[in-house]
mmCIF file of C-alpha atoms in Angstrom:
data_model
loop_
_atom_site.group_PDB
_atom_site.id
_atom_site.type_symbol
_atom_site.label_atom_id
_atom_site.label_comp_id
_atom_site.label_asym_id
_atom_site.label_seq_id
_atom_site.Cartn_x
_atom_site.Cartn_y
_atom_site.Cartn_z
ATOM 1 C CA MET A 26 78.571 85.403 110.547
ATOM 2 C CA GLU A 27 78.451 85.948 114.274
ATOM 3 C CA ASN A 28 79.801 88.981 116.110
ATOM 4 C CA ASN A 29 80.450 89.766 119.771
ATOM 5 C CA ILE A 30 80.672 86.116 120.726
ATOM 6 C CA ASP A 31 82.196 84.810 123.914
ATOM 7 C CA LEU A 32 84.809 82.176 123.203
ATOM 8 C CA ASN A 33 84.906 79.086 125.352
ATOM 9 C CA LEU A 34 88.661 78.774 125.953
ATOM 10 C CA GLU A 35 88.345 76.154 128.687
ATOM 11 C CA ASN A 36 89.678 73.378 126.463
ATOM 12 C CA THR A 37 91.927 75.203 124.023
ATOM 13 C CA ALA A 38 94.031 72.993 121.767
ATOM 14 C CA VAL A 39 97.158 74.189 119.969
ATOM 15 C CA ILE A 40 97.822 72.185 116.805
ATOM 16 C CA PHE A 41 101.176 72.337 115.010
ATOM 17 C CA ASN A 42 102.407 71.078 111.650
ATOM 18 C CA ALA A 43 105.363 68.810 112.340
ATOM 19 C CA ASP A 44 106.623 69.320 108.782
ATOM 20 C CA ILE A 45 107.232 73.028 109.381
ATOM 21 C CA GLU A 46 110.425 73.858 111.226
ATOM 22 C CA GLY A 47 109.878 75.645 114.522
ATOM 23 C CA SER A 48 106.118 75.048 114.599
ATOM 24 C CA LYS A 49 106.222 72.799 117.673
ATOM 25 C CA ASP A 50 108.334 75.303 119.641
ATOM 26 C CA PHE A 51 105.996 78.117 118.677
ATOM 27 C CA ALA A 52 102.968 76.005 119.606
ATOM 28 C CA GLN A 53 104.414 75.609 123.100
ATOM 29 C CA LYS A 54 105.007 79.361 123.226
ATOM 30 C CA VAL A 55 101.366 79.999 122.277
ATOM 31 C CA SER A 56 100.175 77.534 124.888
ATOM 32 C CA ASP A 57 102.258 79.137 127.638
ATOM 33 C CA ALA A 58 101.230 82.653 126.572
ATOM 34 C CA PHE A 59 97.506 81.827 126.673
ATOM 35 C CA TYR A 60 97.897 80.479 130.194
ATOM 36 C CA LYS A 61 100.041 83.376 131.464
ATOM 37 C CA ALA A 62 97.581 85.899 129.998
ATOM 38 C CA GLY A 63 94.755 84.271 131.957
ATOM 39 C CA LEU A 64 92.858 83.155 128.873
ATOM 40 C CA THR A 65 92.878 79.553 130.102
ATOM 41 C CA LYS A 66 92.858 78.046 133.597
ATOM 42 C CA SER A 67 95.510 75.492 132.660
ATOM 43 C CA VAL A 68 98.230 75.228 130.038
ATOM 44 C CA PRO A 69 96.526 74.277 126.737
ATOM 45 C CA GLU A 70 97.371 70.914 125.239
ATOM 46 C CA ILE A 71 99.583 70.914 122.159
ATOM 47 C CA SER A 72 99.507 68.178 119.518
ATOM 48 C CA ASP A 73 100.440 67.529 115.919
ATOM 49 C CA MET A 74 97.867 67.256 113.138
ATOM 50 C CA GLU A 75 97.713 63.462 113.405
ATOM 51 C CA ASN A 76 96.575 63.560 117.049
ATOM 52 C CA MET A 77 94.125 66.451 117.322
ATOM 53 C CA PRO A 78 92.054 66.203 120.512
ATOM 54 C CA SER A 79 88.310 65.855 119.967
ATOM 55 C CA GLY A 80 87.223 67.715 123.102
ATOM 56 C CA ALA A 81 88.640 71.127 122.199
ATOM 57 C CA THR A 82 86.360 74.139 122.513
ATOM 58 C CA PHE A 83 88.826 76.370 120.622
ATOM 59 C CA ALA A 84 91.713 75.430 118.339
ATOM 60 C CA VAL A 85 94.814 77.343 117.319
ATOM 61 C CA ALA A 86 96.470 76.062 114.124
ATOM 62 C CA ILE A 87 100.229 76.619 113.812
ATOM 63 C CA GLY A 88 101.571 76.208 110.271
ATOM 64 C CA GLY A 89 100.253 77.379 106.934
ATOM 65 C CA ASP A 90 96.913 77.393 105.179
ATOM 66 C CA GLY A 91 97.087 73.597 104.781
ATOM 67 C CA THR A 92 97.300 73.237 108.548
ATOM 68 C CA LEU A 93 94.322 75.505 109.069
ATOM 69 C CA LEU A 94 92.291 73.673 106.410
ATOM 70 C CA LYS A 95 92.880 70.305 108.049
ATOM 71 C CA CYS A 96 92.061 71.675 111.522
ATOM 72 C CA ALA A 97 88.923 73.423 110.244
ATOM 73 C CA ARG A 98 87.670 70.249 108.570
ATOM 74 C CA TYR A 99 88.306 68.143 111.663
ATOM 75 C CA TYR A 100 86.766 70.582 114.141
ATOM 76 C CA SER A 101 83.724 71.450 112.001
ATOM 77 C CA ARG A 102 81.952 68.354 113.368
ATOM 78 C CA PHE A 103 82.362 69.716 116.909
ATOM 79 C CA ASN A 104 81.354 73.309 116.042
ATOM 80 C CA THR A 105 84.780 74.411 117.332
ATOM 81 C CA PRO A 106 86.207 77.773 116.196
ATOM 82 C CA VAL A 107 89.699 77.725 114.669
ATOM 83 C CA PHE A 108 92.334 80.463 114.487
ATOM 84 C CA GLY A 109 95.531 80.260 112.447
ATOM 85 C CA PHE A 110 99.117 81.487 112.840
ATOM 86 C CA ASN A 111 101.029 81.450 109.564
ATOM 87 C CA MET A 112 104.468 79.861 109.444
ATOM 88 C CA GLY A 113 104.065 78.683 105.855
ATOM 89 C CA ARG A 114 104.267 80.480 102.537
ATOM 90 C CA LEU A 115 101.216 82.453 101.417
ATOM 91 C CA GLY A 116 99.155 82.347 104.582
ATOM 92 C CA TYR A 117 95.928 83.457 102.914
ATOM 93 C CA LEU A 118 93.546 82.011 105.517
ATOM 94 C CA SER A 119 95.831 82.197 108.548
ATOM 95 C CA GLN A 120 95.252 85.404 110.477
ATOM 96 C CA ALA A 121 98.551 86.290 112.121
ATOM 97 C CA LEU A 122 102.321 85.884 112.074
ATOM 98 C CA PRO A 123 104.262 84.509 115.082
ATOM 99 C CA LYS A 124 105.554 88.015 115.881
ATOM 100 C CA GLU A 125 101.937 89.114 116.427
ATOM 101 C CA LEU A 126 101.285 86.715 119.321
ATOM 102 C CA ASP A 127 100.940 89.477 121.921
ATOM 103 C CA TYR A 128 98.618 91.397 119.614
ATOM 104 C CA VAL A 129 96.428 88.317 119.108
ATOM 105 C CA ILE A 130 96.179 87.689 122.841
ATOM 106 C CA GLU A 131 95.199 91.328 123.429
ATOM 107 C CA LYS A 132 92.482 91.092 120.783
ATOM 108 C CA ILE A 133 91.062 87.909 122.298
ATOM 109 C CA LYS A 134 91.152 89.348 125.831
ATOM 110 C CA ASN A 135 89.266 92.424 124.611
ATOM 111 C CA LYS A 136 86.806 90.274 122.623
ATOM 112 C CA ASP A 137 87.759 92.241 119.533
ATOM 113 C CA TYR A 138 87.063 89.495 117.033
ATOM 114 C CA ARG A 139 84.312 87.944 114.968
ATOM 115 C CA LEU A 140 83.331 84.443 113.966
ATOM 116 C CA GLU A 141 82.710 83.538 110.349
ATOM 117 C CA GLU A 142 80.944 80.354 109.329
ATOM 118 C CA ARG A 143 82.254 79.061 106.023
ATOM 119 C CA LEU A 144 80.453 76.761 103.624
ATOM 120 C CA MET A 145 81.962 73.290 103.228
ATOM 121 C CA LEU A 146 81.601 70.480 100.697
ATOM 122 C CA SER A 147 80.985 66.762 101.164
ATOM 123 C CA SER A 148 81.204 63.982 98.592
ATOM 124 C CA SER A 149 79.663 60.553 98.164
ATOM 125 C CA ALA A 150 83.239 59.231 98.370
ATOM 126 C CA ASN A 151 83.158 60.207 102.058
ATOM 127 C CA ASN A 152 85.435 63.223 102.285
ATOM 128 C CA ILE A 153 84.803 66.878 103.120
ATOM 129 C CA ALA A 154 86.462 70.122 102.034
ATOM 130 C CA LEU A 155 86.600 73.769 103.029
ATOM 131 C CA ASN A 156 88.347 74.973 99.863
ATOM 132 C CA ASP A 157 87.574 72.569 97.050
ATOM 133 C CA MET A 158 87.046 69.116 95.629
ATOM 134 C CA VAL A 159 89.198 68.217 92.618
ATOM 135 C CA ILE A 160 88.122 65.369 90.344
ATOM 136 C CA LYS A 161 90.710 63.851 87.983
ATOM 137 C CA LYS A 162 92.379 60.610 86.932
ATOM 138 C CA GLU A 163 94.665 58.835 89.380
ATOM 139 C CA ILE A 164 97.470 58.951 86.846
ATOM 140 C CA ASN A 165 97.848 61.990 84.642
ATOM 141 C CA ALA A 166 97.343 60.545 81.194
ATOM 142 C CA ARG A 167 94.791 61.289 78.498
ATOM 143 C CA THR A 168 92.237 64.065 78.718
ATOM 144 C CA SER A 169 89.061 62.933 80.498
ATOM 145 C CA VAL A 170 85.428 63.297 79.548
ATOM 146 C CA LEU A 171 83.467 64.445 82.608
ATOM 147 C CA ASP A 172 79.682 64.823 82.473
ATOM 148 C CA LEU A 173 78.211 67.310 84.958
ATOM 149 C CA TYR A 174 74.671 66.969 86.298
ATOM 150 C CA ILE A 175 72.988 69.445 88.644
ATOM 151 C CA ASP A 176 70.082 68.009 90.609
ATOM 152 C CA LYS A 177 70.142 65.049 88.178
ATOM 153 C CA LYS A 178 69.766 67.325 85.137
ATOM 154 C CA PRO A 179 72.518 67.241 82.486
ATOM 155 C CA VAL A 180 74.400 70.528 82.275
ATOM 156 C CA CYS A 181 77.737 70.118 80.556
ATOM 157 C CA SER A 182 80.152 67.562 79.157
ATOM 158 C CA TYR A 183 83.758 68.579 79.725
ATOM 159 C CA MET A 184 86.793 67.298 77.888
ATOM 160 C CA ALA A 185 89.445 68.382 80.357
ATOM 161 C CA ASP A 186 92.233 67.302 82.692
ATOM 162 C CA GLY A 187 89.810 67.463 85.587
ATOM 163 C CA LEU A 188 87.150 69.471 87.373
ATOM 164 C CA ILE A 189 87.288 71.741 90.429
ATOM 165 C CA ILE A 190 84.218 72.188 92.620
ATOM 166 C CA SER A 191 84.976 75.051 94.981
ATOM 167 C CA THR A 192 83.408 76.947 97.856
ATOM 168 C CA PRO A 193 83.645 80.756 97.945
ATOM 169 C CA THR A 194 86.512 80.338 100.442
ATOM 170 C CA GLY A 195 88.358 78.189 97.893
ATOM 171 C CA SER A 196 87.718 80.560 94.989
ATOM 172 C CA THR A 197 91.066 82.244 95.704
ATOM 173 C CA ALA A 198 92.938 78.911 95.684
ATOM 174 C CA TYR A 199 93.241 76.290 92.918
ATOM 175 C CA ALA A 200 90.045 77.498 91.219
ATOM 176 C CA LEU A 201 91.554 80.959 90.742
ATOM 177 C CA SER A 202 94.684 79.460 89.157
ATOM 178 C CA ALA A 203 92.446 77.523 86.753
ATOM 179 C CA GLY A 204 90.691 80.694 85.591
ATOM 180 C CA GLY A 205 87.770 80.897 88.018
ATOM 181 C CA PRO A 206 86.361 84.144 89.475
ATOM 182 C CA VAL A 207 86.934 85.543 92.965
ATOM 183 C CA ILE A 208 83.848 85.054 95.165
ATOM 184 C CA THR A 209 83.394 86.757 98.530
ATOM 185 C CA PRO A 210 83.177 84.198 101.387
ATOM 186 C CA SER A 211 79.743 85.441 102.443
ATOM 187 C CA MET A 212 78.158 84.081 99.243
ATOM 188 C CA ASP A 213 76.198 80.820 99.514
ATOM 189 C CA CYS A 214 77.209 79.100 96.296
ATOM 190 C CA PHE A 215 79.477 76.609 94.535
ATOM 191 C CA LEU A 216 81.989 77.332 91.808
ATOM 192 C CA ILE A 217 82.664 74.761 89.067
ATOM 193 C CA VAL A 218 85.883 75.212 87.072
ATOM 194 C CA PRO A 219 87.256 72.839 84.404
ATOM 195 C CA ILE A 220 91.021 72.198 84.479
ATOM 196 C CA CYS A 221 92.662 72.804 81.079
ATOM 197 C CA PRO A 222 89.460 72.240 79.043
ATOM 198 C CA HIS A 223 89.919 71.184 75.424
ATOM 199 C CA THR A 224 87.099 73.414 74.201
ATOM 200 C CA LEU A 225 86.724 77.199 74.094
ATOM 201 C CA THR A 226 83.111 77.042 75.260
ATOM 202 C CA ALA A 227 83.938 75.478 78.647
ATOM 203 C CA ARG A 228 83.710 78.247 81.230
ATOM 204 C CA PRO A 229 83.382 78.395 85.049
ATOM 205 C CA ILE A 230 79.860 78.149 86.447
ATOM 206 C CA VAL A 231 78.504 79.531 89.743
ATOM 207 C CA VAL A 232 75.509 77.628 91.157
ATOM 208 C CA SER A 233 73.439 77.593 94.312
ATOM 209 C CA SER A 234 74.859 75.621 97.230
ATOM 210 C CA ASP A 235 71.440 74.016 97.693
ATOM 211 C CA GLU A 236 71.978 71.980 94.544
ATOM 212 C CA THR A 237 73.555 68.537 94.301
ATOM 213 C CA LEU A 238 76.323 68.121 91.745
ATOM 214 C CA THR A 239 77.018 64.773 90.092
ATOM 215 C CA VAL A 240 80.044 64.061 87.915
ATOM 216 C CA LYS A 241 79.917 60.954 85.717
ATOM 217 C CA ILE A 242 82.884 59.539 83.836
ATOM 218 C CA CYS A 243 83.144 57.403 80.725
ATOM 219 C CA GLN A 244 85.809 55.090 82.144
ATOM 220 C CA ASN A 245 84.805 52.890 85.086
ATOM 221 C CA SER A 246 87.891 53.261 87.254
ATOM 222 C CA GLY A 247 91.078 55.166 87.898
ATOM 223 C CA TYR A 248 89.494 58.407 89.132
ATOM 224 C CA GLN A 249 89.973 60.275 92.373
ATOM 225 C CA ILE A 250 88.334 63.133 94.271
ATOM 226 C CA ILE A 251 90.718 65.195 96.376
ATOM 227 C CA ALA A 252 89.504 67.362 99.247
ATOM 228 C CA ASP A 253 91.574 70.501 99.909
ATOM 229 C CA GLY A 254 94.558 68.852 98.221
ATOM 230 C CA GLN A 255 94.900 66.584 101.265
ATOM 231 C CA ASP A 256 92.268 63.844 101.486
ATOM 232 C CA THR A 257 92.104 61.595 98.397
ATOM 233 C CA LYS A 258 89.361 59.056 97.698
ATOM 234 C CA ILE A 259 88.999 56.728 94.710
ATOM 235 C CA PHE A 260 85.624 56.322 93.008
ATOM 236 C CA GLU A 261 84.096 54.547 89.998
ATOM 237 C CA LYS A 262 81.599 55.739 87.396
ATOM 238 C CA GLU A 263 80.259 58.773 89.305
ATOM 239 C CA VAL A 264 80.566 60.924 92.391
ATOM 240 C CA THR A 265 78.244 63.496 93.973
ATOM 241 C CA VAL A 266 79.174 66.687 95.782
ATOM 242 C CA LYS A 267 76.869 68.799 97.935
ATOM 243 C CA LYS A 268 76.844 71.218 100.845
ATOM 244 C CA ASN A 269 78.229 69.661 104.013
ATOM 245 C CA GLU A 270 75.865 69.640 106.976
ATOM 246 C CA ASN A 271 78.513 71.392 109.120
ATOM 247 C CA CYS A 272 80.255 74.694 108.543
ATOM 248 C CA ALA A 273 83.840 75.557 109.310
ATOM 249 C CA ARG A 274 84.052 78.211 112.019
ATOM 250 C CA LEU A 275 86.944 80.639 111.621
ATOM 251 C CA LEU A 276 87.852 83.174 114.285
ATOM 252 C CA LEU A 277 88.922 86.435 112.649
ATOM 253 C CA LEU A 278 90.429 89.435 114.358
ATOM 254 C CA ASN A 279 88.775 92.814 113.893
ATOM 255 C CA LYS A 280 91.468 94.716 112.087
ATOM 256 C CA ASP A 281 90.986 96.645 108.870
ATOM 257 C CA LYS A 282 94.093 95.294 107.213
ATOM 258 C CA LYS A 283 92.624 91.800 107.310
ATOM 259 C CA ASP A 284 89.351 92.430 105.462
ATOM 260 C CA PHE A 285 88.701 90.149 102.456
ATOM 261 C CA TYR A 286 89.426 92.657 99.697
ATOM 262 C CA ARG A 287 92.512 94.048 101.353
ATOM 263 C CA ILE A 288 93.910 90.521 101.674
ATOM 264 C CA LEU A 289 93.284 90.064 97.954
ATOM 265 C CA ARG A 290 95.400 93.119 97.242
ATOM 266 C CA GLU A 291 98.151 92.327 99.734
ATOM 267 C CA LYS A 292 98.514 88.586 99.201
ATOM 268 C CA LEU A 293 97.540 88.145 95.548
ATOM 269 C CA HIS A 294 98.211 91.698 94.259
ATOM 270 C CA TRP A 295 94.673 91.704 92.882
ATOM 271 C CA GLY A 296 93.528 94.893 91.155
ATOM 272 C CA VAL A 297 96.931 96.569 91.541
ATOM 273 C CA ALA A 298 98.014 98.503 88.449
ATOM 274 C CA PRO A 299 101.601 97.759 87.336
ATOM 275 C CA HIS A 300 102.453 101.482 87.195
ATOM 276 C CA LYS A 301 101.066 104.481 89.004
ATOM 277 C CA CYS A 302 100.493 107.729 87.122
#
């Protein structure tokens, strides 16, 4: 994590999700507001997720968490910080709502923010993920047998619908729904969670991010590895997953209501008793 950084806003890009109603109009509003506030010397370029500019020094993602995930993956190779406005549903990773635009601009002007570097995954099938990699059959059919190796050593043989390999950032996403634990984003580890395992002894495992994970399958074809629920690759026989050489860089505002544990309580109602005494 880095604090008290100076953002390079010279080439700010505003990325919108064309599938979300009103996102393009709000992206233009963000672009105009950044320019009028003196954050940029010219009006920032806006584009959809299919045409993200490579030369951006700062990126604003307009949409939901899926938009931010795709932007973060793309800009990780350029070491470009990403900030998200939520116009989707949950908005777990996105920092602000559209109505908070003035507040966000004030925070950036006052340098009241921090930068968090988040661990990412890469696979031998040539995709990367900020949240998770999901391994399963192309067509949902019979339960699969998935053999897990860590640094080439056999660890576990799962009979399950699939396997989730998650970062700490992704521990509150699909992995949580599949019964995995919540892991603070500052941890340097991987989480492995079987999907609907057919044995009571199959439990989530937390391992060091310095280790290489290999998943081997009994069948030779018909399997896929899906990065962040967005980028699907087909593989045969086996696939490896390890720490990506680049990190995602997320710009977070310094406001108490947006700390990790408070977001857990507000967004996921984690640790909230059903009745107060």
